[in-house]
mmCIF file of C-alpha atoms in Angstrom:
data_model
loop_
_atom_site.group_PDB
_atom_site.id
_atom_site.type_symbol
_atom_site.label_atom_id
_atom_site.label_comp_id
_atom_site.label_asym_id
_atom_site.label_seq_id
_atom_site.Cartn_x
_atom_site.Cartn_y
_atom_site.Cartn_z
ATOM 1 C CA UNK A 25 81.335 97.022 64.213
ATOM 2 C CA UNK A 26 80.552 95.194 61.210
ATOM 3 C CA UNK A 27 80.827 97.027 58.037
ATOM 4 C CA UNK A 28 78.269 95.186 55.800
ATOM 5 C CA UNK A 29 78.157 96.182 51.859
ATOM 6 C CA UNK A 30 74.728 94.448 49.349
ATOM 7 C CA UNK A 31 76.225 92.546 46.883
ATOM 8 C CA UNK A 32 74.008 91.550 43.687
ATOM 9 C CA UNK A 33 73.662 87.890 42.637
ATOM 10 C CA UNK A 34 76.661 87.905 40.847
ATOM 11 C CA UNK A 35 78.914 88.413 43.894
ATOM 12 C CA UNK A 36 79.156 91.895 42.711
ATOM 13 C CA UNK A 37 78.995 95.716 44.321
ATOM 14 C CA UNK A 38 77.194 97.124 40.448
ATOM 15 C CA UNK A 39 75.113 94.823 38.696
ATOM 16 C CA UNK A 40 76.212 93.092 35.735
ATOM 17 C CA UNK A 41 75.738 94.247 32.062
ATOM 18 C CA UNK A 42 76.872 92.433 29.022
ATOM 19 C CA UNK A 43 76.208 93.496 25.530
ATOM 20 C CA UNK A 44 76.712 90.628 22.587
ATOM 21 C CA UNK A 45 76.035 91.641 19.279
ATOM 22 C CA UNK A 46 72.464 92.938 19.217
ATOM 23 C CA UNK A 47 71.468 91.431 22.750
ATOM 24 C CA UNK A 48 71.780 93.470 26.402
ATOM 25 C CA UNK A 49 71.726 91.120 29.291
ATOM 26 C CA UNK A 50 71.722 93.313 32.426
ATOM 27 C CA UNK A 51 71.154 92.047 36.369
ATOM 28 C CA UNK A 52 68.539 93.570 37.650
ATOM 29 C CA UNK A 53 69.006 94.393 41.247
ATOM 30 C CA UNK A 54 66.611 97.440 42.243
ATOM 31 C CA UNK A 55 62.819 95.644 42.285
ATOM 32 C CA UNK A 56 61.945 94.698 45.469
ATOM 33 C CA UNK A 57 59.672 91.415 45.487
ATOM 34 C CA UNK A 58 56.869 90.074 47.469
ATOM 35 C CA UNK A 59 55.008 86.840 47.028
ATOM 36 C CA UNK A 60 51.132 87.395 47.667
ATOM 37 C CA UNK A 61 48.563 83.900 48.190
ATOM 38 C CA UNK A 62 44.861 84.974 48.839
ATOM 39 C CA UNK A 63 43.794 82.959 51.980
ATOM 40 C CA UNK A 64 40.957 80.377 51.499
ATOM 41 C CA UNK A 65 37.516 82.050 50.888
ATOM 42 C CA UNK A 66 39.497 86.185 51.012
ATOM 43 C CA UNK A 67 40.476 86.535 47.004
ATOM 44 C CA UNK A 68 38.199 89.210 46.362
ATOM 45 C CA UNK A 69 38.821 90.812 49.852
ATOM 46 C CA UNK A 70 42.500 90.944 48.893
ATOM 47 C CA UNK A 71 41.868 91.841 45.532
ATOM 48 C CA UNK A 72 39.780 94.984 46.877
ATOM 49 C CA UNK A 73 42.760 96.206 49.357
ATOM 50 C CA UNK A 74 45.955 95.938 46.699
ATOM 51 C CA UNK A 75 46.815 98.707 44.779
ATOM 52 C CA UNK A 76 46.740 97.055 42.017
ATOM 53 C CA UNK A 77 44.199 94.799 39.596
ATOM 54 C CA UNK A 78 46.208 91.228 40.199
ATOM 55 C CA UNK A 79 46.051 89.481 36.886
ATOM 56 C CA UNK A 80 45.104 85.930 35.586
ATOM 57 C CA UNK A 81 46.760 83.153 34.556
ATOM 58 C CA UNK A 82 49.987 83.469 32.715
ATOM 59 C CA UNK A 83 49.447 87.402 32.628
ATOM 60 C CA UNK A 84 50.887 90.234 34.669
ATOM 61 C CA UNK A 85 49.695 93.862 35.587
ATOM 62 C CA UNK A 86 51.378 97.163 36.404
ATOM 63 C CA UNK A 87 49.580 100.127 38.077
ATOM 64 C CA UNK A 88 51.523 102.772 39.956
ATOM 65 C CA UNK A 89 54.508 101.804 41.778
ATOM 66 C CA UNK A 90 53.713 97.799 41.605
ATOM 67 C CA UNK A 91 53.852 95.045 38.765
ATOM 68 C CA UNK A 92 52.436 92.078 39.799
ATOM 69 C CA UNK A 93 52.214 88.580 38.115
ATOM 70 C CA UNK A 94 50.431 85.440 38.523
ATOM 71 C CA UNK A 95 52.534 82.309 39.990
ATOM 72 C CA UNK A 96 49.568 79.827 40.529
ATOM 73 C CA UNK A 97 46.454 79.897 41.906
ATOM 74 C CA UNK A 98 45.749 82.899 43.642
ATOM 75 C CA UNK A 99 48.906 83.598 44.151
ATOM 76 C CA UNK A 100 50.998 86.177 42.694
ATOM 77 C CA UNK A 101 54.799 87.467 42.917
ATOM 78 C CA UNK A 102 54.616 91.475 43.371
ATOM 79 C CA UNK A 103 57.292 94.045 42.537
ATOM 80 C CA UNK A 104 58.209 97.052 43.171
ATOM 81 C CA UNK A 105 60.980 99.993 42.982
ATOM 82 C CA UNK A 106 63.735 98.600 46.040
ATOM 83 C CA UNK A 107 64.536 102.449 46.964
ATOM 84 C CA UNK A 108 60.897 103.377 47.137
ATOM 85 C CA UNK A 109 59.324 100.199 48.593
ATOM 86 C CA UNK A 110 62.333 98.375 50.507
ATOM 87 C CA UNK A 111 59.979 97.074 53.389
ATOM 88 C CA UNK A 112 57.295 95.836 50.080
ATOM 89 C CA UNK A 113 56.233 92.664 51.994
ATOM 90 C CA UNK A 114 56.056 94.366 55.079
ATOM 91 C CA UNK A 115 53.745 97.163 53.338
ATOM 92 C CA UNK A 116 51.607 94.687 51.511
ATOM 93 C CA UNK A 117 50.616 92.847 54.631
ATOM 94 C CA UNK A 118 49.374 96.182 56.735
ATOM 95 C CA UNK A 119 47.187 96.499 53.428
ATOM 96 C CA UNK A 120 45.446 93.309 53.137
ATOM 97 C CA UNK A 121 45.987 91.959 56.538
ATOM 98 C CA UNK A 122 44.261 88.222 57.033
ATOM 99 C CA UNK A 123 42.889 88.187 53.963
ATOM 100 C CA UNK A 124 46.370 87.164 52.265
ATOM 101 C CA UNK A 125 49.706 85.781 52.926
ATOM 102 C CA UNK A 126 52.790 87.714 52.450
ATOM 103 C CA UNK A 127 56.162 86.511 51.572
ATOM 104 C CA UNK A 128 59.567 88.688 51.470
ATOM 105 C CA UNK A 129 61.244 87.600 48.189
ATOM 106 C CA UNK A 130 63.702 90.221 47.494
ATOM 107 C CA UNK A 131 66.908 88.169 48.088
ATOM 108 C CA UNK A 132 65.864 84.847 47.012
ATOM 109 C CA UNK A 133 65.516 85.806 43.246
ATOM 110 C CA UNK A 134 67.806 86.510 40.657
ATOM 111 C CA UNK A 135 66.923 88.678 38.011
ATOM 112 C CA UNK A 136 68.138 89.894 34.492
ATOM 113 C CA UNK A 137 66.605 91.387 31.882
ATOM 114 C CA UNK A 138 67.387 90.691 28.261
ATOM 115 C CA UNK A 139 66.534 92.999 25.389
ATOM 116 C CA UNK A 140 67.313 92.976 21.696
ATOM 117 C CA UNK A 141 66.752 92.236 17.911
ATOM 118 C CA UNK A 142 67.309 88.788 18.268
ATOM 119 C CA UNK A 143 66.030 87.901 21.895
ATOM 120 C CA UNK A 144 63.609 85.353 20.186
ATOM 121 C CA UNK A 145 66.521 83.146 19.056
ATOM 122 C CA UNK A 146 68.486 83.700 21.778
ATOM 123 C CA UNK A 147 65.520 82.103 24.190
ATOM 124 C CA UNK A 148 64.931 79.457 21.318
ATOM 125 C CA UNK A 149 68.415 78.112 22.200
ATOM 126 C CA UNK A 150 67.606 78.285 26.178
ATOM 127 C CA UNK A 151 63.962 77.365 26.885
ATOM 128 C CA UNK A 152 61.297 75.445 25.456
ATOM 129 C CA UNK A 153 58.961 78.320 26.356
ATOM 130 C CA UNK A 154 56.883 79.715 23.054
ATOM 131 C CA UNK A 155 58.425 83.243 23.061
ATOM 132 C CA UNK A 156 57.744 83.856 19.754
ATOM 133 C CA UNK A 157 54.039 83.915 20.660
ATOM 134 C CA UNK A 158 54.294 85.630 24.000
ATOM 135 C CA UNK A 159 52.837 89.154 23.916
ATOM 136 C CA UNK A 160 53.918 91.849 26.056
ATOM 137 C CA UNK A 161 53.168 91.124 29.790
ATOM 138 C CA UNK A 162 52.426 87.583 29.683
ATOM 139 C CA UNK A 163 54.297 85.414 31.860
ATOM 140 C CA UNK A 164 55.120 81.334 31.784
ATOM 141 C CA UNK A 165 56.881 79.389 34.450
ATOM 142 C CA UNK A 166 59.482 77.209 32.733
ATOM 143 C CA UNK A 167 63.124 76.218 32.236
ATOM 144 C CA UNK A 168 66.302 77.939 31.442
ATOM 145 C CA UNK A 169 69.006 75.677 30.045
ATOM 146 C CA UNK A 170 68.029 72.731 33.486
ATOM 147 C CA UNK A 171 66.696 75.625 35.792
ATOM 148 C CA UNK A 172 63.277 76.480 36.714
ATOM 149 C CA UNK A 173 62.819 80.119 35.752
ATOM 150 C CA UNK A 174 59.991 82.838 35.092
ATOM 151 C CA UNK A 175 59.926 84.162 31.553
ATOM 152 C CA UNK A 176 58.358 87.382 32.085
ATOM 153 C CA UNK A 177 57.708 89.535 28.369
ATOM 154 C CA UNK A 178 58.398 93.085 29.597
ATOM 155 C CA UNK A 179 57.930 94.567 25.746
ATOM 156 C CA UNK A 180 58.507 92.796 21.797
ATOM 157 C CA UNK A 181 62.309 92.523 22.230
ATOM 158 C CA UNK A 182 62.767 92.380 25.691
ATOM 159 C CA UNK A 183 62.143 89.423 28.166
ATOM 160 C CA UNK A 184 63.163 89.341 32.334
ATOM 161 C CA UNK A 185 64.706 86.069 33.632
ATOM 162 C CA UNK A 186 63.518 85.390 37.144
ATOM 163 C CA UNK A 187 64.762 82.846 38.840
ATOM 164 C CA UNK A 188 66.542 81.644 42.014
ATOM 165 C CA UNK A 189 69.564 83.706 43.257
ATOM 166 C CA UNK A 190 71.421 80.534 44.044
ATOM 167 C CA UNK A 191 71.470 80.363 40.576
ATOM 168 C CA UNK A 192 72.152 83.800 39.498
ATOM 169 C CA UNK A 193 75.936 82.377 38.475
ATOM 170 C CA UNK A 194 74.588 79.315 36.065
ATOM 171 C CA UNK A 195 71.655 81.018 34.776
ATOM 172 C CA UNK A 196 74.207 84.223 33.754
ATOM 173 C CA UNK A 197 76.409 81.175 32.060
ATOM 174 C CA UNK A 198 73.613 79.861 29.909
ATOM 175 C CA UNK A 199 72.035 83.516 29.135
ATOM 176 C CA UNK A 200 75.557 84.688 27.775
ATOM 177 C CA UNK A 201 76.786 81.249 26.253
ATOM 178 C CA UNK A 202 73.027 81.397 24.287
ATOM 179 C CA UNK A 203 73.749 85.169 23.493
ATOM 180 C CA UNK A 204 76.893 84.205 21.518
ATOM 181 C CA UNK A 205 75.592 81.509 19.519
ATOM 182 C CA UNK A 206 73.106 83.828 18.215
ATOM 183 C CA UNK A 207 75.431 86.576 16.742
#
């Protein structure tokens, strides 16, 4: 019998947490994600059946146990705690049925979360992304050092990193190398 153990984007068993200077980069492994795309004609049909209010363009929304936030049109990535909502794409789908597609996510993002006094330079060295004028919960599709990454604002000094897991390794790199430079 096989005796299988998760490992988190970094190759790890515990997720990764580095402090430099002022800045916390931590890997974010317990969010469970679903992508959602409203089938032609069904938006407000799905809308009506999620639990939560999905948001516009460039924004995101949390209500209860889900965050959600928008990835183009009418489509939207949707998270969730992993312990309490492991099966989240499977859940999603018995709620809004045909009126939306559901994607399972969870393993083919990375995420980490960075928080701190100076997380405004730090992303100034990485991205050309205006994070200085990013408010709390908006959301912009960009790139990190060469990869393609969501910049989520989670709160005034603290940003989430989403981005492929295949490049959980390189996008750790940049995030850390960046982190240095700043302090």
């Amino acid at each position: 019998m096989h005796k299988l153990k998760p490992i988190t984007p970094l190759g790890a068993e515990e997720p990764q947490v580095d402090q430099i200077g002022t800045l916390t980069i931590a890997e974010v492994v317990d969010q469970a994600l679903a992508s959602v795309a409203a089938r032609e004609g069904q938006l407000d049909a799905a809308q009506k059946a999620l639990p939560l209010t999905l948001p516009g363009v460039g924004k995101s929304a949390t209500q209860g146990d889900f965050a959600a936030f928008w990835t183009g049109p009418d489509q939207w990535m949707i998270s969730a705690d992993h312990d309490q909502h492991e099966l989240l794409a499977a859940e999603l789908k018995q709620i809004v049925g045909d009126t939306a597609s559901v994607v399972e996510q969870t393993d083919g993002w990375c995420r980490f979360d960075v928080s701190g006094a100076a997380l405004c330079d730090h992303f100034e060295r990485l991205s050309n992304v205006p994070v200085r004028t990013m408010a709390a919960g908006d959301v912009i599709r960009g790139t990190v050092e060469h990869l393609g990454a969501f910049l989520w604002r989670l709160a005034d000094d603290r940003m989430a990193v989403i981005a492929p897991r295949s490049s959980a390794a390189s996008l750790h790199h940049a995030l850390v190398a960046a982190a240095r430079s700043v302090v």
